[in-house]
Structure formats: C-alpha cells, structure tokens
Amino acid sequence: MIVDLPDTTVSQVARSLVKVREEGGAVALGRVLTLVIATSHGLEEEAIDAANDASREHPMRVIVVMTNPEGEARLDAQIRVGGDAGASEVIVLQAHGDAASNPDSLITGLLLPDAPVVAWWPDHPPAVPAESGIGRIAQRRITDASTRPFAADRLSTLARTYAPGDTDLAWTRLTHWREQLAAVLDQPPYEPVTAVEVVGSSSSPSTALLAAWLRLKLEIPVTWRYASPEEWDHGIRSVRLTRSSGDIVLERANDIDAHLSQPRQPGHDIVLPRRTLRECLAEELRRLDPDVLYGRVITQGWELLGPAVTGVTRG
C-alpha cells in the first residue's frame, strides 16, 4: 500500500501512518530499529530496495529524507507499508525551501520510541557525520566512500572525522576477503608474512582499506597500488602474501570467482562474489555498537599505511 501526502506536515504524516497501519492491519510490533536514509532525489529507490530486502532480517521503520533548499517551503511525503515495504514501513520525505533547512527536525517525531537509530548516507555524506543533525540522533552512522562525491582524499577525511559508531560500506565489502585471508593464514606452515601486495581499481576505496587492515594486523609494511583501467576496472584485483616458503596469491577472476594459489599445494578456485548493497546494509544492521576494528583500521591502520606505489593520491 502506498499513500501520497502532498504539501503536508510531520504531525499529519505521523497520524496518517497510524491510520494506514490500523486500516491495513499492519503492526509496528517487532520493529527493532529506525533506519534514516538521507539521500538525493533520483537515488532513493535503490536505497529503499536495499532497505526493504534487509528488513526481512531486521524489521524496521525506514525514513527517507531528501532536501532541496530552493523554492517555497513545502513538505511532500509518501507512506509505504505491506508488499511495497518488505518487512518494514517506509516514510519518504521531500522537503523544499525553508522546510529543508533542518532535516533532523523532520524525522524526530517519526522515530520508533525506545528503538535504536541508524543513519545512512548512500551519497554525499555530511563533512562530519557524527556532528550532523541526523548523525547526533543515531547510534550508528553508515557512509559509502565508493559513491559521490568521488574525492581523492575521501578515506583521509573518514580517518580525520571518525567517531565511534561510524562505519563505511567500503569496509563492509571486504568481509569475504578478510575471511579468506584469515583462513589461509590459520593453516600450516605457520610462517610469518614478510611482504604484502594489494592491487585494485582506482575507483575502489576498499583496496586501500584492505591494505590498511593487513598493515595493522600483520604489523609489516604493505605495498598497494591501483591497477590501470585496462588491467582491472573495478574492485579489488589481488592480494599477495610473501612467506619464506613462497607466495600466497588470492586473485579475483571475475565478479563471482577467485583463484587461490599456495606453495606446494594445487591451486583452486573459490567462490568470492561481489557483495550486494543489500548484503552490506544487512551486515551493518546486525550490530548497533561501535565497530572497533573499523575504527582502528580507518585511524591507526590508515595512518601507518604508505601511499600507493603508483603515486596516485591516497583515498
């Protein structure tokens, strides 16, 4: 069910939500959190689709906020419940003019009572997420360094502005890579790693984050570089771990598979699919406490990591 509320107020939206829930038989019981999505017009549907999919694991209220400082003061809203909202209830707010000047005031009256708040900026996050109006309300704050703006110093900015509760989907996309590399190093021979090389696309901030994680965990210098677009055009390409017995190489072959080669062992293909937006969002919603490891990687690991060997600006 979709209900449009043109030129409305927050209080009218709240009353309409109760009415829609009562008439449609939908209930708020079991909603475990409120997810606030601050995004740009035209990009909201992809974020809503991801949230709807993730809501099957995390029933929640989703509030989508889009602001346009131009024009007359006006608030348009839309409520989605039932089949149009997965296991969540979705409130879409489009604020114009003066009504867009204080987006946190738009959502305060729509939050689930006594439930955690997670803020997600799919694009164009605030300069300091934890100090923004919406960020101050939230226990967790999710950004995505792979989306607009495509700033060369994006990771340096994340490191400089980090506060407990911050996380980034460029980090979440590394989960399977970190699992595979940790599993390899947990197998004999238990030799120290003496050198590391990480290669990935220049459009992938996950490349630098993986290098920073390895630098932090292995406590050795890590070489990382951006591949040319002809060599590799998106995501992480490969990781090489050097030990006295030889090199361990985990190299992606395509969007689904990777090849693992180790000394004195036959090489084999493993499933290493690229993670969807829904998978990354669902993972981040599983925890509402600060991600301590991410905090250490984006601050300590990033500080220890040297620049990319190609001379491309870090970030």
PDB file of C-alpha atoms in Angstrom:
ATOM      1  CA  MET A   1       0.000   0.000   0.000  1.00  0.00           C
ATOM      2  CA  ILE A   2       1.274   3.447  -0.937  1.00  0.00           C
ATOM      3  CA  VAL A   3      -0.248   6.654   0.417  1.00  0.00           C
ATOM      4  CA  ASP A   4       0.822  10.031  -1.008  1.00  0.00           C
ATOM      5  CA  LEU A   5       0.701  13.102   1.230  1.00  0.00           C
ATOM      6  CA  PRO A   6       1.472  16.241  -0.800  1.00  0.00           C
ATOM      7  CA  ASP A   7       2.108  19.541   0.990  1.00  0.00           C
ATOM      8  CA  THR A   8       1.843  18.056   4.461  1.00  0.00           C
ATOM      9  CA  THR A   9       3.372  18.294   7.939  1.00  0.00           C
ATOM     10  CA  VAL A  10       5.266  15.853  10.116  1.00  0.00           C
ATOM     11  CA  SER A  11       2.337  15.554  12.525  1.00  0.00           C
ATOM     12  CA  GLN A  12      -0.017  14.743   9.654  1.00  0.00           C
ATOM     13  CA  VAL A  13       2.422  12.101   8.424  1.00  0.00           C
ATOM     14  CA  ALA A  14       2.524  10.518  11.882  1.00  0.00           C
ATOM     15  CA  ARG A  15      -1.279  10.443  12.101  1.00  0.00           C
ATOM     16  CA  SER A  16      -1.581   9.018   8.609  1.00  0.00           C
ATOM     17  CA  LEU A  17       0.905   6.278   9.446  1.00  0.00           C
ATOM     18  CA  VAL A  18      -1.194   5.203  12.420  1.00  0.00           C
ATOM     19  CA  LYS A  19      -4.337   5.260  10.261  1.00  0.00           C
ATOM     20  CA  VAL A  20      -2.735   3.254   7.464  1.00  0.00           C
ATOM     21  CA  ARG A  21      -1.445   0.717   9.956  1.00  0.00           C
ATOM     22  CA  GLU A  22      -4.865   0.309  11.566  1.00  0.00           C
ATOM     23  CA  GLU A  23      -6.775   0.094   8.290  1.00  0.00           C
ATOM     24  CA  GLY A  24      -4.304  -2.208   6.640  1.00  0.00           C
ATOM     25  CA  GLY A  25      -3.746  -4.474   9.605  1.00  0.00           C
ATOM     26  CA  ALA A  26      -0.007  -3.711   9.677  1.00  0.00           C
ATOM     27  CA  VAL A  27       1.627  -3.539  13.080  1.00  0.00           C
ATOM     28  CA  ALA A  28       4.791  -1.944  14.418  1.00  0.00           C
ATOM     29  CA  LEU A  29       5.452  -4.832  16.786  1.00  0.00           C
ATOM     30  CA  GLY A  30       8.838  -6.389  16.220  1.00  0.00           C
ATOM     31  CA  ARG A  31      10.395  -3.308  14.632  1.00  0.00           C
ATOM     32  CA  VAL A  32      13.889  -3.345  16.058  1.00  0.00           C
ATOM     33  CA  LEU A  33      15.265  -0.022  14.823  1.00  0.00           C
ATOM     34  CA  THR A  34      14.706   3.099  12.761  1.00  0.00           C
ATOM     35  CA  LEU A  35      16.834   3.475   9.641  1.00  0.00           C
ATOM     36  CA  VAL A  36      17.150   7.063   8.419  1.00  0.00           C
ATOM     37  CA  ILE A  37      18.303   7.341   4.810  1.00  0.00           C
ATOM     38  CA  ALA A  38      19.497  10.803   3.795  1.00  0.00           C
ATOM     39  CA  THR A  39      19.903  10.792   0.032  1.00  0.00           C
ATOM     40  CA  SER A  40      19.387  12.705  -3.219  1.00  0.00           C
ATOM     41  CA  HIS A  41      16.293  12.739  -5.372  1.00  0.00           C
ATOM     42  CA  GLY A  42      16.583  10.086  -8.059  1.00  0.00           C
ATOM     43  CA  LEU A  43      18.758   7.792  -5.961  1.00  0.00           C
ATOM     44  CA  GLU A  44      16.232   6.953  -3.273  1.00  0.00           C
ATOM     45  CA  GLU A  45      14.657   3.869  -4.876  1.00  0.00           C
ATOM     46  CA  GLU A  46      17.888   1.849  -4.907  1.00  0.00           C
ATOM     47  CA  ALA A  47      18.406   2.637  -1.226  1.00  0.00           C
ATOM     48  CA  ILE A  48      14.775   1.793  -0.387  1.00  0.00           C
ATOM     49  CA  ASP A  49      15.027  -1.514  -2.253  1.00  0.00           C
ATOM     50  CA  ALA A  50      18.150  -2.428  -0.279  1.00  0.00           C
ATOM     51  CA  ALA A  51      16.481  -1.450   2.986  1.00  0.00           C
ATOM     52  CA  ASN A  52      13.353  -3.450   2.133  1.00  0.00           C
ATOM     53  CA  ASP A  53      15.472  -6.536   1.452  1.00  0.00           C
ATOM     54  CA  ALA A  54      17.472  -6.034   4.651  1.00  0.00           C
ATOM     55  CA  SER A  55      14.251  -5.572   6.627  1.00  0.00           C
ATOM     56  CA  ARG A  56      13.465  -9.261   6.216  1.00  0.00           C
ATOM     57  CA  GLU A  57      16.369  -9.846   8.582  1.00  0.00           C
ATOM     58  CA  HIS A  58      15.912  -6.614  10.554  1.00  0.00           C
ATOM     59  CA  PRO A  59      12.254  -5.451  10.712  1.00  0.00           C
ATOM     60  CA  MET A  60      12.435  -1.684  10.949  1.00  0.00           C
ATOM     61  CA  ARG A  61      10.947   1.691  10.151  1.00  0.00           C
ATOM     62  CA  VAL A  62      12.668   3.379   7.229  1.00  0.00           C
ATOM     63  CA  ILE A  63      12.608   7.166   6.945  1.00  0.00           C
ATOM     64  CA  VAL A  64      13.969   8.549   3.680  1.00  0.00           C
ATOM     65  CA  VAL A  65      14.872  12.243   3.724  1.00  0.00           C
ATOM     66  CA  MET A  66      15.541  14.287   0.599  1.00  0.00           C
ATOM     67  CA  THR A  67      16.104  18.023   0.840  1.00  0.00           C
ATOM     68  CA  ASN A  68      16.057  20.818  -1.723  1.00  0.00           C
ATOM     69  CA  PRO A  69      16.878  24.255  -0.277  1.00  0.00           C
ATOM     70  CA  GLU A  70      15.359  26.050  -3.278  1.00  0.00           C
ATOM     71  CA  GLY A  71      11.738  27.032  -3.782  1.00  0.00           C
ATOM     72  CA  GLU A  72       8.911  27.697  -1.361  1.00  0.00           C
ATOM     73  CA  ALA A  73       8.739  25.900   1.970  1.00  0.00           C
ATOM     74  CA  ARG A  74       6.939  22.622   1.398  1.00  0.00           C
ATOM     75  CA  LEU A  75       6.967  19.041   2.657  1.00  0.00           C
ATOM     76  CA  ASP A  76       5.738  16.189   0.483  1.00  0.00           C
ATOM     77  CA  ALA A  77       5.532  12.701   1.944  1.00  0.00           C
ATOM     78  CA  GLN A  78       4.716   9.157   0.992  1.00  0.00           C
ATOM     79  CA  ILE A  79       3.979   6.163   3.224  1.00  0.00           C
ATOM     80  CA  ARG A  80       4.615   2.601   2.066  1.00  0.00           C
ATOM     81  CA  VAL A  81       3.541  -0.467   4.005  1.00  0.00           C
ATOM     82  CA  GLY A  82       2.829  -4.096   3.225  1.00  0.00           C
ATOM     83  CA  GLY A  83       4.158  -5.501  -0.013  1.00  0.00           C
ATOM     84  CA  ASP A  84       5.617  -2.142  -1.017  1.00  0.00           C
ATOM     85  CA  ALA A  85       7.844  -2.030   2.059  1.00  0.00           C
ATOM     86  CA  GLY A  86       9.133  -5.558   2.636  1.00  0.00           C
ATOM     87  CA  ALA A  87       9.104  -6.250   6.375  1.00  0.00           C
ATOM     88  CA  SER A  88       9.469  -2.561   7.134  1.00  0.00           C
ATOM     89  CA  GLU A  89       7.326   0.540   6.885  1.00  0.00           C
ATOM     90  CA  VAL A  90       8.757   3.269   4.691  1.00  0.00           C
ATOM     91  CA  ILE A  91       8.220   7.014   5.034  1.00  0.00           C
ATOM     92  CA  VAL A  92       9.595   9.135   2.193  1.00  0.00           C
ATOM     93  CA  LEU A  93      10.012  12.855   2.924  1.00  0.00           C
ATOM     94  CA  GLN A  94      10.818  15.501   0.304  1.00  0.00           C
ATOM     95  CA  ALA A  95      11.465  18.891   1.878  1.00  0.00           C
ATOM     96  CA  HIS A  96      11.828  22.113  -0.091  1.00  0.00           C
ATOM     97  CA  GLY A  97      12.883  25.651   0.784  1.00  0.00           C
ATOM     98  CA  ASP A  98      12.949  26.558   4.461  1.00  0.00           C
ATOM     99  CA  ALA A  99      11.386  23.188   5.304  1.00  0.00           C
ATOM    100  CA  ALA A 100      14.663  21.586   4.205  1.00  0.00           C
ATOM    101  CA  SER A 101      16.877  23.672   6.473  1.00  0.00           C
ATOM    102  CA  ASN A 102      16.714  21.336   9.472  1.00  0.00           C
ATOM    103  CA  PRO A 103      16.276  17.724   8.313  1.00  0.00           C
ATOM    104  CA  ASP A 104      16.724  16.225  11.798  1.00  0.00           C
ATOM    105  CA  SER A 105      13.606  18.068  12.974  1.00  0.00           C
ATOM    106  CA  LEU A 106      11.639  16.345  10.215  1.00  0.00           C
ATOM    107  CA  ILE A 107      12.404  12.873  11.497  1.00  0.00           C
ATOM    108  CA  THR A 108      12.317  13.355  15.275  1.00  0.00           C
ATOM    109  CA  GLY A 109       8.551  12.910  15.530  1.00  0.00           C
ATOM    110  CA  LEU A 110       8.620   9.829  13.290  1.00  0.00           C
ATOM    111  CA  LEU A 111      11.224   7.739  15.115  1.00  0.00           C
ATOM    112  CA  LEU A 112      10.177   4.481  16.735  1.00  0.00           C
ATOM    113  CA  PRO A 113      10.011   5.026  20.517  1.00  0.00           C
ATOM    114  CA  ASP A 114      12.811   3.427  22.563  1.00  0.00           C
ATOM    115  CA  ALA A 115      14.449   1.933  19.451  1.00  0.00           C
ATOM    116  CA  PRO A 116      17.989   2.496  18.148  1.00  0.00           C
ATOM    117  CA  VAL A 117      18.511   4.828  15.210  1.00  0.00           C
ATOM    118  CA  VAL A 118      20.866   4.092  12.319  1.00  0.00           C
ATOM    119  CA  ALA A 119      21.685   6.836   9.807  1.00  0.00           C
ATOM    120  CA  TRP A 120      22.769   6.005   6.264  1.00  0.00           C
ATOM    121  CA  TRP A 121      24.038   8.408   3.617  1.00  0.00           C
ATOM    122  CA  PRO A 122      24.176   6.466   0.301  1.00  0.00           C
ATOM    123  CA  ASP A 123      25.819   9.520  -1.292  1.00  0.00           C
ATOM    124  CA  HIS A 124      27.070  12.993  -0.321  1.00  0.00           C
ATOM    125  CA  PRO A 125      27.542  12.466   3.425  1.00  0.00           C
ATOM    126  CA  PRO A 126      27.997  15.456   5.730  1.00  0.00           C
ATOM    127  CA  ALA A 127      31.546  16.661   6.349  1.00  0.00           C
ATOM    128  CA  VAL A 128      31.497  15.172   9.857  1.00  0.00           C
ATOM    129  CA  PRO A 129      28.687  12.599  10.090  1.00  0.00           C
ATOM    130  CA  ALA A 130      28.751  12.361  13.896  1.00  0.00           C
ATOM    131  CA  GLU A 131      28.296  16.115  14.239  1.00  0.00           C
ATOM    132  CA  SER A 132      25.453  16.486  11.731  1.00  0.00           C
ATOM    133  CA  GLY A 133      21.886  16.888  12.906  1.00  0.00           C
ATOM    134  CA  ILE A 134      20.855  13.391  11.849  1.00  0.00           C
ATOM    135  CA  GLY A 135      24.189  11.919  12.944  1.00  0.00           C
ATOM    136  CA  ARG A 136      23.751  13.173  16.506  1.00  0.00           C
ATOM    137  CA  ILE A 137      20.471  11.257  16.765  1.00  0.00           C
ATOM    138  CA  ALA A 138      21.941   7.977  15.516  1.00  0.00           C
ATOM    139  CA  GLN A 139      23.857   5.236  17.319  1.00  0.00           C
ATOM    140  CA  ARG A 140      25.376   4.041  14.048  1.00  0.00           C
ATOM    141  CA  ARG A 141      26.288   6.163  11.016  1.00  0.00           C
ATOM    142  CA  ILE A 142      26.876   4.499   7.641  1.00  0.00           C
ATOM    143  CA  THR A 143      28.605   6.168   4.695  1.00  0.00           C
ATOM    144  CA  ASP A 144      29.909   4.796   1.395  1.00  0.00           C
ATOM    145  CA  ALA A 145      33.278   6.037   0.149  1.00  0.00           C
ATOM    146  CA  SER A 146      32.650   4.491  -3.286  1.00  0.00           C
ATOM    147  CA  THR A 147      29.803   6.886  -4.089  1.00  0.00           C
ATOM    148  CA  ARG A 148      29.603  10.606  -4.797  1.00  0.00           C
ATOM    149  CA  PRO A 149      31.466  12.796  -4.184  1.00  0.00           C
ATOM    150  CA  PHE A 150      34.408  10.913  -5.689  1.00  0.00           C
ATOM    151  CA  ALA A 151      37.027  12.826  -3.703  1.00  0.00           C
ATOM    152  CA  ALA A 152      40.660  11.694  -3.808  1.00  0.00           C
ATOM    153  CA  ASP A 153      41.033  12.306  -0.072  1.00  0.00           C
ATOM    154  CA  ARG A 154      37.797  10.554   0.933  1.00  0.00           C
ATOM    155  CA  LEU A 155      39.466   7.974   3.209  1.00  0.00           C
ATOM    156  CA  SER A 156      41.688  10.599   4.774  1.00  0.00           C
ATOM    157  CA  THR A 157      38.532  12.566   5.568  1.00  0.00           C
ATOM    158  CA  LEU A 158      36.912   9.476   7.111  1.00  0.00           C
ATOM    159  CA  ALA A 159      40.022   8.964   9.249  1.00  0.00           C
ATOM    160  CA  ARG A 160      40.143  12.585  10.360  1.00  0.00           C
ATOM    161  CA  THR A 161      36.441  12.802  11.230  1.00  0.00           C
ATOM    162  CA  TYR A 162      35.959   9.287  12.660  1.00  0.00           C
ATOM    163  CA  ALA A 163      33.839   8.921  15.783  1.00  0.00           C
ATOM    164  CA  PRO A 164      32.738   5.669  17.481  1.00  0.00           C
ATOM    165  CA  GLY A 165      29.617   4.467  15.680  1.00  0.00           C
ATOM    166  CA  ASP A 166      30.861   5.464  12.217  1.00  0.00           C
ATOM    167  CA  THR A 167      31.316   2.831   9.530  1.00  0.00           C
ATOM    168  CA  ASP A 168      31.598   2.738   5.739  1.00  0.00           C
ATOM    169  CA  LEU A 169      30.306   0.238   3.195  1.00  0.00           C
ATOM    170  CA  ALA A 170      33.718   0.197   1.503  1.00  0.00           C
ATOM    171  CA  TRP A 171      34.834  -1.625   4.665  1.00  0.00           C
ATOM    172  CA  THR A 172      31.803  -3.935   4.731  1.00  0.00           C
ATOM    173  CA  ARG A 173      32.553  -5.101   1.184  1.00  0.00           C
ATOM    174  CA  LEU A 174      35.836  -6.558   2.495  1.00  0.00           C
ATOM    175  CA  THR A 175      34.270  -9.143   4.808  1.00  0.00           C
ATOM    176  CA  HIS A 176      34.712 -12.122   2.456  1.00  0.00           C
ATOM    177  CA  TRP A 177      38.249 -11.062   1.511  1.00  0.00           C
ATOM    178  CA  ARG A 178      39.230 -10.815   5.181  1.00  0.00           C
ATOM    179  CA  GLU A 179      37.633 -14.193   5.939  1.00  0.00           C
ATOM    180  CA  GLN A 180      39.525 -15.917   3.124  1.00  0.00           C
ATOM    181  CA  LEU A 181      42.885 -14.385   4.002  1.00  0.00           C
ATOM    182  CA  ALA A 182      42.474 -15.142   7.712  1.00  0.00           C
ATOM    183  CA  ALA A 183      41.574 -18.762   6.890  1.00  0.00           C
ATOM    184  CA  VAL A 184      44.704 -19.164   4.748  1.00  0.00           C
ATOM    185  CA  LEU A 185      46.992 -17.820   7.459  1.00  0.00           C
ATOM    186  CA  ASP A 186      45.405 -20.124  10.038  1.00  0.00           C
ATOM    187  CA  GLN A 187      46.730 -23.145   8.101  1.00  0.00           C
ATOM    188  CA  PRO A 188      50.276 -24.589   8.298  1.00  0.00           C
ATOM    189  CA  PRO A 189      53.029 -23.754   7.732  1.00  0.00           C
ATOM    190  CA  TYR A 190      52.750 -21.050  10.374  1.00  0.00           C
ATOM    191  CA  GLU A 191      55.413 -18.787   8.910  1.00  0.00           C
ATOM    192  CA  PRO A 192      55.480 -15.033   9.346  1.00  0.00           C
ATOM    193  CA  VAL A 193      54.419 -12.940   6.389  1.00  0.00           C
ATOM    194  CA  THR A 194      57.355 -10.819   5.237  1.00  0.00           C
ATOM    195  CA  ALA A 195      55.708  -8.780   2.454  1.00  0.00           C
ATOM    196  CA  VAL A 196      52.216  -7.907   1.239  1.00  0.00           C
ATOM    197  CA  GLU A 197      50.944  -6.512  -2.044  1.00  0.00           C
ATOM    198  CA  VAL A 198      47.342  -5.384  -2.666  1.00  0.00           C
ATOM    199  CA  VAL A 199      46.123  -4.425  -6.141  1.00  0.00           C
ATOM    200  CA  GLY A 200      42.762  -2.948  -7.071  1.00  0.00           C
ATOM    201  CA  SER A 201      40.911  -0.411  -9.142  1.00  0.00           C
ATOM    202  CA  SER A 202      41.457   3.284  -8.550  1.00  0.00           C
ATOM    203  CA  SER A 203      37.678   3.602  -8.141  1.00  0.00           C
ATOM    204  CA  SER A 204      37.724   1.181  -5.195  1.00  0.00           C
ATOM    205  CA  PRO A 205      38.376   2.652  -1.731  1.00  0.00           C
ATOM    206  CA  SER A 206      38.127  -0.933  -0.452  1.00  0.00           C
ATOM    207  CA  THR A 207      41.581  -1.547  -1.955  1.00  0.00           C
ATOM    208  CA  ALA A 208      43.223   0.916   0.421  1.00  0.00           C
ATOM    209  CA  LEU A 209      41.110  -0.244   3.382  1.00  0.00           C
ATOM    210  CA  LEU A 210      42.173  -3.854   2.833  1.00  0.00           C
ATOM    211  CA  ALA A 211      45.807  -2.749   2.687  1.00  0.00           C
ATOM    212  CA  ALA A 212      45.319  -0.733   5.903  1.00  0.00           C
ATOM    213  CA  TRP A 213      43.765  -3.768   7.639  1.00  0.00           C
ATOM    214  CA  LEU A 214      46.681  -6.006   6.621  1.00  0.00           C
ATOM    215  CA  ARG A 215      49.168  -3.344   7.729  1.00  0.00           C
ATOM    216  CA  LEU A 216      47.512  -3.152  11.126  1.00  0.00           C
ATOM    217  CA  LYS A 217      47.085  -6.897  11.688  1.00  0.00           C
ATOM    218  CA  LEU A 218      50.397  -8.171  10.291  1.00  0.00           C
ATOM    219  CA  GLU A 219      52.481  -5.256  11.552  1.00  0.00           C
ATOM    220  CA  ILE A 220      54.636  -5.140   8.429  1.00  0.00           C
ATOM    221  CA  PRO A 221      54.829  -2.614   5.570  1.00  0.00           C
ATOM    222  CA  VAL A 222      52.220  -3.198   2.874  1.00  0.00           C
ATOM    223  CA  THR A 223      52.633  -2.293  -0.782  1.00  0.00           C
ATOM    224  CA  TRP A 224      49.439  -1.344  -2.573  1.00  0.00           C
ATOM    225  CA  ARG A 225      48.738   0.044  -5.983  1.00  0.00           C
ATOM    226  CA  TYR A 226      45.915   0.979  -8.282  1.00  0.00           C
ATOM    227  CA  ALA A 227      45.679  -1.038 -11.483  1.00  0.00           C
ATOM    228  CA  SER A 228      45.165   0.711 -14.791  1.00  0.00           C
ATOM    229  CA  PRO A 229      41.588   0.597 -16.134  1.00  0.00           C
ATOM    230  CA  GLU A 230      42.779  -1.753 -18.874  1.00  0.00           C
ATOM    231  CA  GLU A 231      44.207  -4.135 -16.274  1.00  0.00           C
ATOM    232  CA  TRP A 232      41.297  -4.034 -13.820  1.00  0.00           C
ATOM    233  CA  ASP A 233      38.413  -1.579 -13.808  1.00  0.00           C
ATOM    234  CA  HIS A 234      36.538  -2.102 -10.526  1.00  0.00           C
ATOM    235  CA  GLY A 235      37.012  -3.562  -7.058  1.00  0.00           C
ATOM    236  CA  ILE A 236      39.952  -5.426  -5.571  1.00  0.00           C
ATOM    237  CA  ARG A 237      42.074  -7.416  -8.009  1.00  0.00           C
ATOM    238  CA  SER A 238      44.502  -9.435  -5.878  1.00  0.00           C
ATOM    239  CA  VAL A 239      46.392  -9.898  -2.625  1.00  0.00           C
ATOM    240  CA  ARG A 240      49.882 -11.427  -2.455  1.00  0.00           C
ATOM    241  CA  LEU A 241      51.306 -12.595   0.883  1.00  0.00           C
ATOM    242  CA  THR A 242      55.004 -13.483   0.862  1.00  0.00           C
ATOM    243  CA  ARG A 243      56.457 -16.048   3.287  1.00  0.00           C
ATOM    244  CA  SER A 244      59.751 -17.929   3.312  1.00  0.00           C
ATOM    245  CA  SER A 245      58.150 -20.957   1.671  1.00  0.00           C
ATOM    246  CA  GLY A 246      56.693 -18.894  -1.180  1.00  0.00           C
ATOM    247  CA  ASP A 247      53.830 -16.592  -2.111  1.00  0.00           C
ATOM    248  CA  ILE A 248      50.154 -16.970  -1.336  1.00  0.00           C
ATOM    249  CA  VAL A 249      48.091 -15.253  -4.036  1.00  0.00           C
ATOM    250  CA  LEU A 250      44.353 -14.648  -3.901  1.00  0.00           C
ATOM    251  CA  GLU A 251      43.284 -13.174  -7.231  1.00  0.00           C
ATOM    252  CA  ARG A 252      39.808 -12.405  -8.463  1.00  0.00           C
ATOM    253  CA  ALA A 253      38.976 -13.938 -11.833  1.00  0.00           C
ATOM    254  CA  ASN A 254      35.542 -12.334 -12.275  1.00  0.00           C
ATOM    255  CA  ASP A 255      32.655 -10.932 -10.236  1.00  0.00           C
ATOM    256  CA  ILE A 256      31.960 -14.332  -8.649  1.00  0.00           C
ATOM    257  CA  ASP A 257      35.142 -16.423  -8.524  1.00  0.00           C
ATOM    258  CA  ALA A 258      38.729 -16.018  -7.356  1.00  0.00           C
ATOM    259  CA  HIS A 259      41.796 -18.238  -7.651  1.00  0.00           C
ATOM    260  CA  LEU A 260      43.919 -19.169  -4.635  1.00  0.00           C
ATOM    261  CA  SER A 261      47.470 -20.403  -5.119  1.00  0.00           C
ATOM    262  CA  GLN A 262      49.810 -21.548  -2.316  1.00  0.00           C
ATOM    263  CA  PRO A 263      53.290 -23.098  -2.244  1.00  0.00           C
ATOM    264  CA  ARG A 264      53.353 -26.890  -2.608  1.00  0.00           C
ATOM    265  CA  GLN A 265      49.581 -27.047  -2.946  1.00  0.00           C
ATOM    266  CA  PRO A 266      47.394 -27.265  -6.037  1.00  0.00           C
ATOM    267  CA  GLY A 267      45.705 -24.021  -6.905  1.00  0.00           C
ATOM    268  CA  HIS A 268      41.946 -23.947  -6.686  1.00  0.00           C
ATOM    269  CA  ASP A 269      39.034 -21.668  -7.436  1.00  0.00           C
ATOM    270  CA  ILE A 270      36.884 -20.315  -4.632  1.00  0.00           C
ATOM    271  CA  VAL A 271      33.581 -18.503  -4.630  1.00  0.00           C
ATOM    272  CA  LEU A 272      34.168 -14.836  -3.813  1.00  0.00           C
ATOM    273  CA  PRO A 273      31.135 -12.945  -5.108  1.00  0.00           C
ATOM    274  CA  ARG A 274      30.894  -9.191  -5.056  1.00  0.00           C
ATOM    275  CA  ARG A 275      28.634  -8.166  -2.221  1.00  0.00           C
ATOM    276  CA  THR A 276      25.330  -6.530  -2.995  1.00  0.00           C
ATOM    277  CA  LEU A 277      24.170  -3.321  -1.382  1.00  0.00           C
ATOM    278  CA  ARG A 278      21.505  -5.282   0.478  1.00  0.00           C
ATOM    279  CA  GLU A 279      24.078  -7.712   1.916  1.00  0.00           C
ATOM    280  CA  CYS A 280      26.336  -4.909   3.097  1.00  0.00           C
ATOM    281  CA  LEU A 281      23.470  -2.975   4.674  1.00  0.00           C
ATOM    282  CA  ALA A 282      22.102  -6.081   6.410  1.00  0.00           C
ATOM    283  CA  GLU A 283      25.535  -6.831   7.867  1.00  0.00           C
ATOM    284  CA  GLU A 284      25.900  -3.323   9.261  1.00  0.00           C
ATOM    285  CA  LEU A 285      22.453  -3.516  10.854  1.00  0.00           C
ATOM    286  CA  ARG A 286      23.399  -6.671  12.770  1.00  0.00           C
ATOM    287  CA  ARG A 287      25.362  -4.630  15.242  1.00  0.00           C
ATOM    288  CA  LEU A 288      24.371  -1.415  16.928  1.00  0.00           C
ATOM    289  CA  ASP A 289      27.538  -0.971  18.957  1.00  0.00           C
ATOM    290  CA  PRO A 290      30.650   0.701  17.500  1.00  0.00           C
ATOM    291  CA  ASP A 291      32.740  -1.368  15.080  1.00  0.00           C
ATOM    292  CA  VAL A 292      36.011  -1.171  16.994  1.00  0.00           C
ATOM    293  CA  LEU A 293      38.066  -2.897  14.292  1.00  0.00           C
ATOM    294  CA  TYR A 294      36.896  -0.497  11.601  1.00  0.00           C
ATOM    295  CA  GLY A 295      37.759   2.376  13.912  1.00  0.00           C
ATOM    296  CA  ARG A 296      41.300   1.071  14.338  1.00  0.00           C
ATOM    297  CA  VAL A 297      41.741   0.409  10.606  1.00  0.00           C
ATOM    298  CA  ILE A 298      40.491   3.826   9.435  1.00  0.00           C
ATOM    299  CA  THR A 299      42.605   5.651  12.016  1.00  0.00           C
ATOM    300  CA  GLN A 300      45.667   3.625  13.070  1.00  0.00           C
ATOM    301  CA  GLY A 301      45.938   1.369  10.001  1.00  0.00           C
ATOM    302  CA  TRP A 302      45.390   4.229   7.567  1.00  0.00           C
ATOM    303  CA  GLU A 303      47.983   6.345   9.360  1.00  0.00           C
ATOM    304  CA  LEU A 304      50.561   3.529   9.164  1.00  0.00           C
ATOM    305  CA  LEU A 305      49.848   2.741   5.506  1.00  0.00           C
ATOM    306  CA  GLY A 306      52.156   4.353   2.989  1.00  0.00           C
ATOM    307  CA  PRO A 307      50.985   5.935  -0.278  1.00  0.00           C
ATOM    308  CA  ALA A 308      50.044   3.863  -3.309  1.00  0.00           C
ATOM    309  CA  VAL A 309      53.156   2.880  -5.261  1.00  0.00           C
ATOM    310  CA  THR A 310      51.789   4.386  -8.473  1.00  0.00           C
ATOM    311  CA  GLY A 311      51.812   7.807  -6.890  1.00  0.00           C
ATOM    312  CA  VAL A 312      48.024   8.085  -7.086  1.00  0.00           C
ATOM    313  CA  THR A 313      46.719  10.257  -4.262  1.00  0.00           C
ATOM    314  CA  ARG A 314      45.657   8.197  -1.267  1.00  0.00           C
ATOM    315  CA  GLY A 315      41.895   7.868  -0.959  1.00  0.00           C
TER     316      GLY A 315
END
